Every structure is written in structure tokens, then in C-alpha cells.
PDB file of C-alpha atoms and ligand atoms in Angstrom:
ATOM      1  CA  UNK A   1     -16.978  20.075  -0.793  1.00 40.00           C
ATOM      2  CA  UNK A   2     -16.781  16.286  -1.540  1.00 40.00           C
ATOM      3  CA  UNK A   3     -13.702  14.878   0.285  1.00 43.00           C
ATOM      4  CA  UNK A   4     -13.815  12.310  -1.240  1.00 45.00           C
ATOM      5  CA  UNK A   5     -14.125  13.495  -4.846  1.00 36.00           C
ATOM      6  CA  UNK A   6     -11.736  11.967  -7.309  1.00 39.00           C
ATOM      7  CA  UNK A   7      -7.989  13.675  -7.631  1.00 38.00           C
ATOM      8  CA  UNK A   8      -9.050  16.081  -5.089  1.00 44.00           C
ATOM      9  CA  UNK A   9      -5.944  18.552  -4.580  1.00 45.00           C
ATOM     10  CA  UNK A  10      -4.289  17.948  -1.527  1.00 52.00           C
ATOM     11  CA  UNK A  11      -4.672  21.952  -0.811  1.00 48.00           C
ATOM     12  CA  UNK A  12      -8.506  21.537  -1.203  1.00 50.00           C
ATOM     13  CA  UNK A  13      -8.756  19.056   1.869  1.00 54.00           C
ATOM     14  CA  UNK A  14     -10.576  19.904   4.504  1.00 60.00           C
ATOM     15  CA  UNK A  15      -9.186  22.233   6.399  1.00 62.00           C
ATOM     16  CA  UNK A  16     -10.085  21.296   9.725  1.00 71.00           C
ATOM     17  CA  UNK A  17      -8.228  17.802   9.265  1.00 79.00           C
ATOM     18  CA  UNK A  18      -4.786  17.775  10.138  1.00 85.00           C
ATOM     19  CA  UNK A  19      -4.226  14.780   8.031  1.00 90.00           C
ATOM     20  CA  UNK A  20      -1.451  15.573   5.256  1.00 92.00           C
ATOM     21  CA  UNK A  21       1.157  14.188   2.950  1.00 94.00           C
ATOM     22  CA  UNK A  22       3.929  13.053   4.219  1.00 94.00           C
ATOM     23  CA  UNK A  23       7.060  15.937   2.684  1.00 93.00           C
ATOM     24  CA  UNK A  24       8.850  13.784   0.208  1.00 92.00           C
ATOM     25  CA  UNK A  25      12.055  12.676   1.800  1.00 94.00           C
ATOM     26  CA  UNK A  26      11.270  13.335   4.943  1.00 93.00           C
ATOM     27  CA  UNK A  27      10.934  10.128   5.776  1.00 93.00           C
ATOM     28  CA  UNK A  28      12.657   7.904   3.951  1.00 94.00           C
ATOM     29  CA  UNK A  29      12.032   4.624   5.207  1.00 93.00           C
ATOM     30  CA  UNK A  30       8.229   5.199   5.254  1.00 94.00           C
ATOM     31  CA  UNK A  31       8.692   5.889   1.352  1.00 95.00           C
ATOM     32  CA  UNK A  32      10.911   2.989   0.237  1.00 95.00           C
ATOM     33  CA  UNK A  33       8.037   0.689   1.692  1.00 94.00           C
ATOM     34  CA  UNK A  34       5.454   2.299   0.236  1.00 96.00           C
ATOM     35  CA  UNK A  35       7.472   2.010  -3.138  1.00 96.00           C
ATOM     36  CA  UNK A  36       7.126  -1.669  -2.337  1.00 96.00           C
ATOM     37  CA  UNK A  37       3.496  -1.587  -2.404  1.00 97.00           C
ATOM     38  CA  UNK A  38       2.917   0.520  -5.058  1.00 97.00           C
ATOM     39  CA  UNK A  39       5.161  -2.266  -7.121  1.00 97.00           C
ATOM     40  CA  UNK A  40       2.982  -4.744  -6.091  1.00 97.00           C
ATOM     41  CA  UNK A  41      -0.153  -2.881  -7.026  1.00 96.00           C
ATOM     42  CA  UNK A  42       0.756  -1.370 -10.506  1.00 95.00           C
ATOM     43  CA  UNK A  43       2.509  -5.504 -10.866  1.00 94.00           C
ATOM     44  CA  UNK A  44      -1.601  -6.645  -9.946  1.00 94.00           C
ATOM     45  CA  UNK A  45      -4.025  -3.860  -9.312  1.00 94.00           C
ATOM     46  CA  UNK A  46      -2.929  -1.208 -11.090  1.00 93.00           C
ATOM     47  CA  UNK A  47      -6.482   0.723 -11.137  1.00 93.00           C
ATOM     48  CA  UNK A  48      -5.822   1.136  -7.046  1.00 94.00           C
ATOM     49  CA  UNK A  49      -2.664   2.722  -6.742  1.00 90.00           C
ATOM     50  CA  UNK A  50      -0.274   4.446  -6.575  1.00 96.00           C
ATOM     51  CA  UNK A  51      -0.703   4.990  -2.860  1.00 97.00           C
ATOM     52  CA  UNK A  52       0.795   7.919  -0.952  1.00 96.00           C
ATOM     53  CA  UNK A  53       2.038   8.117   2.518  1.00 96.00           C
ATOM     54  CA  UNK A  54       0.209  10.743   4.343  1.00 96.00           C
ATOM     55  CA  UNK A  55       0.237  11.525   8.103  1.00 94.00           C
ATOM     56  CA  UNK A  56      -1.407  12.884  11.149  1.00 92.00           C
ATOM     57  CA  UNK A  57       0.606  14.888  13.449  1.00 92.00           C
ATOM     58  CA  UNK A  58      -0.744  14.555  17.363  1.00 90.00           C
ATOM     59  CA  UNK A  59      -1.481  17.442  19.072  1.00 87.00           C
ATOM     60  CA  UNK A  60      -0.708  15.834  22.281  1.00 89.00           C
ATOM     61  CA  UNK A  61       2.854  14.811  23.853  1.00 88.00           C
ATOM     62  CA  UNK A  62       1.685  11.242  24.948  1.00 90.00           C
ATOM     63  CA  UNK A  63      -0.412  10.324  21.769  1.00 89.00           C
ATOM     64  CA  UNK A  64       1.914   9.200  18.431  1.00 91.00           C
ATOM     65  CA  UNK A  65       2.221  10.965  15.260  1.00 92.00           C
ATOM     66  CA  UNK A  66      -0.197   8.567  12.993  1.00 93.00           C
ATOM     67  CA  UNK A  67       0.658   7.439   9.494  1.00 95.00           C
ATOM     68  CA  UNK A  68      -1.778   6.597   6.694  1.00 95.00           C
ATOM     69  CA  UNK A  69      -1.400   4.686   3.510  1.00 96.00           C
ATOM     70  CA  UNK A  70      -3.671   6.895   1.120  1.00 96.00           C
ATOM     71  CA  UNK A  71      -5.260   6.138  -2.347  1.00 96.00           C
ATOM     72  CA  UNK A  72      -4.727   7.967  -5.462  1.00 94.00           C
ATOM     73  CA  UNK A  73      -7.817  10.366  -4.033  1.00 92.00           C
ATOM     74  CA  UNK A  74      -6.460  10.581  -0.966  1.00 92.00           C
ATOM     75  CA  UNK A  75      -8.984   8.399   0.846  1.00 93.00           C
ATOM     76  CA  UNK A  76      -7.363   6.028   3.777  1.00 93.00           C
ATOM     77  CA  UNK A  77      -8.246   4.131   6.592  1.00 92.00           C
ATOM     78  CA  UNK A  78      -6.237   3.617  10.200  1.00 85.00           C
ATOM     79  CA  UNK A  79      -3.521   4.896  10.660  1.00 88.00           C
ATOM     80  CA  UNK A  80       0.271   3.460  12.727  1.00 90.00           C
ATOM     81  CA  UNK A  81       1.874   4.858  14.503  1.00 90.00           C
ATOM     82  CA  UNK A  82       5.767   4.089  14.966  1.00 85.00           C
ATOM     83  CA  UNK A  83       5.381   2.134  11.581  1.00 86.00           C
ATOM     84  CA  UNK A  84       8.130   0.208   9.887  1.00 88.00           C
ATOM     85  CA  UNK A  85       8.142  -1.262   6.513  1.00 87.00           C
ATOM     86  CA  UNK A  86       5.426  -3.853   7.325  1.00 88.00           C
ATOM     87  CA  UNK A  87       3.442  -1.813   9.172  1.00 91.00           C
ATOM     88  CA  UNK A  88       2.925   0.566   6.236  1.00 94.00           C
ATOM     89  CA  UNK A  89       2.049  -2.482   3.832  1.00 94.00           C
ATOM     90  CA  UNK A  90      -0.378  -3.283   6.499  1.00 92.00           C
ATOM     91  CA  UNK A  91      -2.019  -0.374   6.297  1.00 94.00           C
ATOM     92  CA  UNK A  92      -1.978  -0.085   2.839  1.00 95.00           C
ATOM     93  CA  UNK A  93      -4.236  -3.320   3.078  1.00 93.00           C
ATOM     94  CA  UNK A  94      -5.755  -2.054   5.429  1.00 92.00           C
ATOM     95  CA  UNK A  95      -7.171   0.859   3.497  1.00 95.00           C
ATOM     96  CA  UNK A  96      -7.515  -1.106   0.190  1.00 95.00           C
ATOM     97  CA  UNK A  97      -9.816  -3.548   2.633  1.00 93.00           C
ATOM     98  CA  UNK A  98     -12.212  -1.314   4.387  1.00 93.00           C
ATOM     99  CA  UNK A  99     -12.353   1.584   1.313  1.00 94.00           C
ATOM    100  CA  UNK A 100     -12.125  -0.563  -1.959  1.00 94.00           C
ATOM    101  CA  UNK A 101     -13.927  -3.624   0.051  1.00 94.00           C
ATOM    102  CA  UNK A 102     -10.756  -5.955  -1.856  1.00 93.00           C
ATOM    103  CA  UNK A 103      -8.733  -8.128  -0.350  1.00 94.00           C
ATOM    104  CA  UNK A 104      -5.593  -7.545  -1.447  1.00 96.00           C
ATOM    105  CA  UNK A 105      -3.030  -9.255  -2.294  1.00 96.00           C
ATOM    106  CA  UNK A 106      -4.234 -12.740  -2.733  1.00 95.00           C
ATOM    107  CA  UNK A 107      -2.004 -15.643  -2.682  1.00 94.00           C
ATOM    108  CA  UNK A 108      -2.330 -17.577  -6.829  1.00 90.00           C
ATOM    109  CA  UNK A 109      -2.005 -20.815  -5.160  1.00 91.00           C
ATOM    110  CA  UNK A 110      -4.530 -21.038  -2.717  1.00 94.00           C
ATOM    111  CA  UNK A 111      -6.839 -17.870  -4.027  1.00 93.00           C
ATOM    112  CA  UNK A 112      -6.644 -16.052  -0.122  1.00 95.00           C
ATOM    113  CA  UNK A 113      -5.587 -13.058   0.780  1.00 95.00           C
ATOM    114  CA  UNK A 114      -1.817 -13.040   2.253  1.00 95.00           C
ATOM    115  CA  UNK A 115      -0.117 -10.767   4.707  1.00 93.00           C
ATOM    116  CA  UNK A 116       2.652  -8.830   5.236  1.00 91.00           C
ATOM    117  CA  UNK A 117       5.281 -10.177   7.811  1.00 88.00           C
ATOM    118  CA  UNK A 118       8.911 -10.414   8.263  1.00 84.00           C
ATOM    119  CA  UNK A 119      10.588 -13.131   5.841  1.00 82.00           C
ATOM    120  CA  UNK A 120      13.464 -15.289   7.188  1.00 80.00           C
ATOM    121  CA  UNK A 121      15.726 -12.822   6.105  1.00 82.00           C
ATOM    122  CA  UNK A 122      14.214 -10.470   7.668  1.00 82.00           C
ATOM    123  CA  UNK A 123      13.143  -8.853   4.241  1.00 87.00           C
ATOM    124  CA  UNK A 124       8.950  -7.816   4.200  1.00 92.00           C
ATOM    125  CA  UNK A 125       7.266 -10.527   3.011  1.00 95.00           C
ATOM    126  CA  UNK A 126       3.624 -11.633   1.893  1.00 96.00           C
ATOM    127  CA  UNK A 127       2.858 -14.452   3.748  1.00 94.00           C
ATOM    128  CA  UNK A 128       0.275 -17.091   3.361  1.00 95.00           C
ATOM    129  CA  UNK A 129      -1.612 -18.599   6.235  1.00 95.00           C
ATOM    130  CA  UNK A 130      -2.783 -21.318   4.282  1.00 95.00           C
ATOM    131  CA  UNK A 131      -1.631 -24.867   6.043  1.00 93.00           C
ATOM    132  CA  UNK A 132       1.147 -24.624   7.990  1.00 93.00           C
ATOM    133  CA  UNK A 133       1.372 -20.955   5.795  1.00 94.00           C
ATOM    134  CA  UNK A 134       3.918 -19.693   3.182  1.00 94.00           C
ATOM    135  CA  UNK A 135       6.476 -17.075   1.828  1.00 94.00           C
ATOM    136  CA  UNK A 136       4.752 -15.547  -1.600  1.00 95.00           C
ATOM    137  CA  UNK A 137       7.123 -13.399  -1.924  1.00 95.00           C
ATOM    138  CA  UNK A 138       9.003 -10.303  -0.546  1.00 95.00           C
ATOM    139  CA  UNK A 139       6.658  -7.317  -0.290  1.00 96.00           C
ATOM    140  CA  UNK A 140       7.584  -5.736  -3.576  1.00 96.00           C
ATOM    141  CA  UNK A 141       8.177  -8.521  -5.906  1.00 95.00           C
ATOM    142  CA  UNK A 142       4.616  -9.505  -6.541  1.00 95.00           C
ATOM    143  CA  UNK A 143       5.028  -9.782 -10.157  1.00 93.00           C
ATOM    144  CA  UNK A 144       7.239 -12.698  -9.828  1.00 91.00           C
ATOM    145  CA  UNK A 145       4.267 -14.547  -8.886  1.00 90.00           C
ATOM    146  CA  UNK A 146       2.229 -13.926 -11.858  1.00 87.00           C
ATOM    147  CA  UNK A 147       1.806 -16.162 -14.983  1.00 83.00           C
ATOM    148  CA  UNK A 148       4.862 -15.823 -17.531  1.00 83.00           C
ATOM    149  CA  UNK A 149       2.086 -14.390 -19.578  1.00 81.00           C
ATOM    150  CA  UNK A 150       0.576 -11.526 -17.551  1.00 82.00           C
ATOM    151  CA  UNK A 151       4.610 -10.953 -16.569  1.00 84.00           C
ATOM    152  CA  UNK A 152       5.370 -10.551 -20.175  1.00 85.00           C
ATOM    153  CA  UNK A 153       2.651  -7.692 -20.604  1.00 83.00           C
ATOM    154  CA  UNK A 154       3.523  -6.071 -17.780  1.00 82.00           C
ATOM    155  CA  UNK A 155       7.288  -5.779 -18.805  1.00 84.00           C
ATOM    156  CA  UNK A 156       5.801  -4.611 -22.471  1.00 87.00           C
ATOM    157  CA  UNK A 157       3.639  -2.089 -20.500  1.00 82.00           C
ATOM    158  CA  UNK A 158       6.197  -0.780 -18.538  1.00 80.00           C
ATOM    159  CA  UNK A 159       8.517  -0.509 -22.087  1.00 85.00           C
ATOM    160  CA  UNK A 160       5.724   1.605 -23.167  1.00 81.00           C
ATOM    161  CA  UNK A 161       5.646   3.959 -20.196  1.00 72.00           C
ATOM    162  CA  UNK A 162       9.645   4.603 -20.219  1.00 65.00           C
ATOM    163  CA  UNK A 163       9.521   5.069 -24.286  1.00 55.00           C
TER     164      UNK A 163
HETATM  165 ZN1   ZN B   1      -0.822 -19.803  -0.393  1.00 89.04          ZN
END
């Protein structure tokens, strides 16, 4: 079987990996930031996501439950363990780096990829090492940042979806 087939049911993995999705609501937290993400990619990448939050459990007491930011067909890479909101995002990147070979998201200004990072108010943030570095935005709110024009066909494209 092709793991890494597209759409593969999550049922079909292989069974030997313990590697699964994450219940839905089981961890909350986890979920909200991924939400984030997934903003920002349908606001700029839409072809990647959305991403889901899988996880490993450990079979050992000492060694951390590990959690994975997975594309659409479920392929990730890395995983955190104790994660917060910016550690997911980083892993998201993290797998949208070393799978899709993208860096993602890049800052319009200065055309480099940014990173996430706590904000001043300690909201997630994408952050931009450029110079003496800069807030883009908080993680989530990408489409601010676009061009009033690619804003105003994303709003029409998400009309479209709700009708
Ligand atoms: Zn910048």
C-alpha cells in the first residue's frame, strides 16, 4: 500500500504506525491553533491545506506523547511534544518545509519566509527576521496582509462556499 497515496483513509494507514488523528475535541487548544493555520493557508495556499492535527502516543513513561501537523493526505514531518499554539504552527511549517519543499508563509514586504513567535500581546504571531525583524501579523490573520485585490476574491470565494 502507498502511504502516501492521495486522501488515503485514515483506517487504511499502516498499521504498524501508531501515528493517528488527534479525537476531535480532545484537545482543544491543539485545534484552535491549527484553525489558525489552516486560515492562513486557505487565506494564501489554499492547494496545501487544510492540515490536521494528528499524534503519536509514546509507549514509554519518560518519552512525550508527540504531535504532528498533517497534510490533507496525511503526510507530516516532526513532531512536539508538549506543544502550544506556536509550537503547532511551527510544525505545520515544518511539514509544509521538508514535504512540499515551500517555505511558507513568506513575509509581502521583504519576500522571506516569517515565523511563528509570541506577539507583544502575547497573541501567536508571524514574525519577520528581516532587519531588526517584524510583526506580520497574528498567526491566523494572514489575509490581512494580502493586496485589497486578492482580499476581495477571497471574501467572494468564501461567499461562494457558505451559499
Ligand atoms: Zn518582513
Amino acid at each position: 500500500m502507498d502511504h502516501f497515496s492521495y486522501h488515503p483513509a485514515v483506517s487504511d494507514q499502516d498499521p504498524e504506525s501508531r501515528t493517528r488523528l488527534v479525537e476531535p475535541g480532545s484537545r482543544p487548544d491543539l485545534e484552535a491553533a491549527l484553525d489558525a493555520v489552516n486560515r492562513d493557508l486557505a487565506a494564501t495556499w489554499p492547494e496545501a491545506g487544510p492540515m490536521r492535527l494528528m499524534w503519536t502516543p509514546s509507549d514509554e513513561e519518560d518519552v512525550p506523547d508527540q504531535y504532528h501537523a498533517a497534510l490533507p493526505d496525511g503526510r507530516w514531518h516532526d513532531g512536539v511534544t508538549n506543544p502550544d499554539a506556536a509550537g503547532i504552527a511551527e510544525a505545520a511549517q515544518e511539514t509544509v518545509q521538508a514535504v512540499l519543499w515551500q517555505v511558507w508563509p513568506v513575509c509581502p514586504e521583504h519576500r522571506t519566509g516569517v515565523h511563528s513567535g509570541a506577539g507583544a500581546d502575547e497573541r501567536d504571531v508571524w514574525w519577520c527576521r528581516v532587519g531588526e525583524g517584524h510583526e506580520l501579523c497574528a498567526v491566523g490573520e494572514l489575509a490581512q496582509t494580502l493586496p485589497r485585490k486578492q482580499r476581495r476574491a477571497l471574501r467572494r470565494k468564501e461567499r461562494g462556499r457558505e451559499g
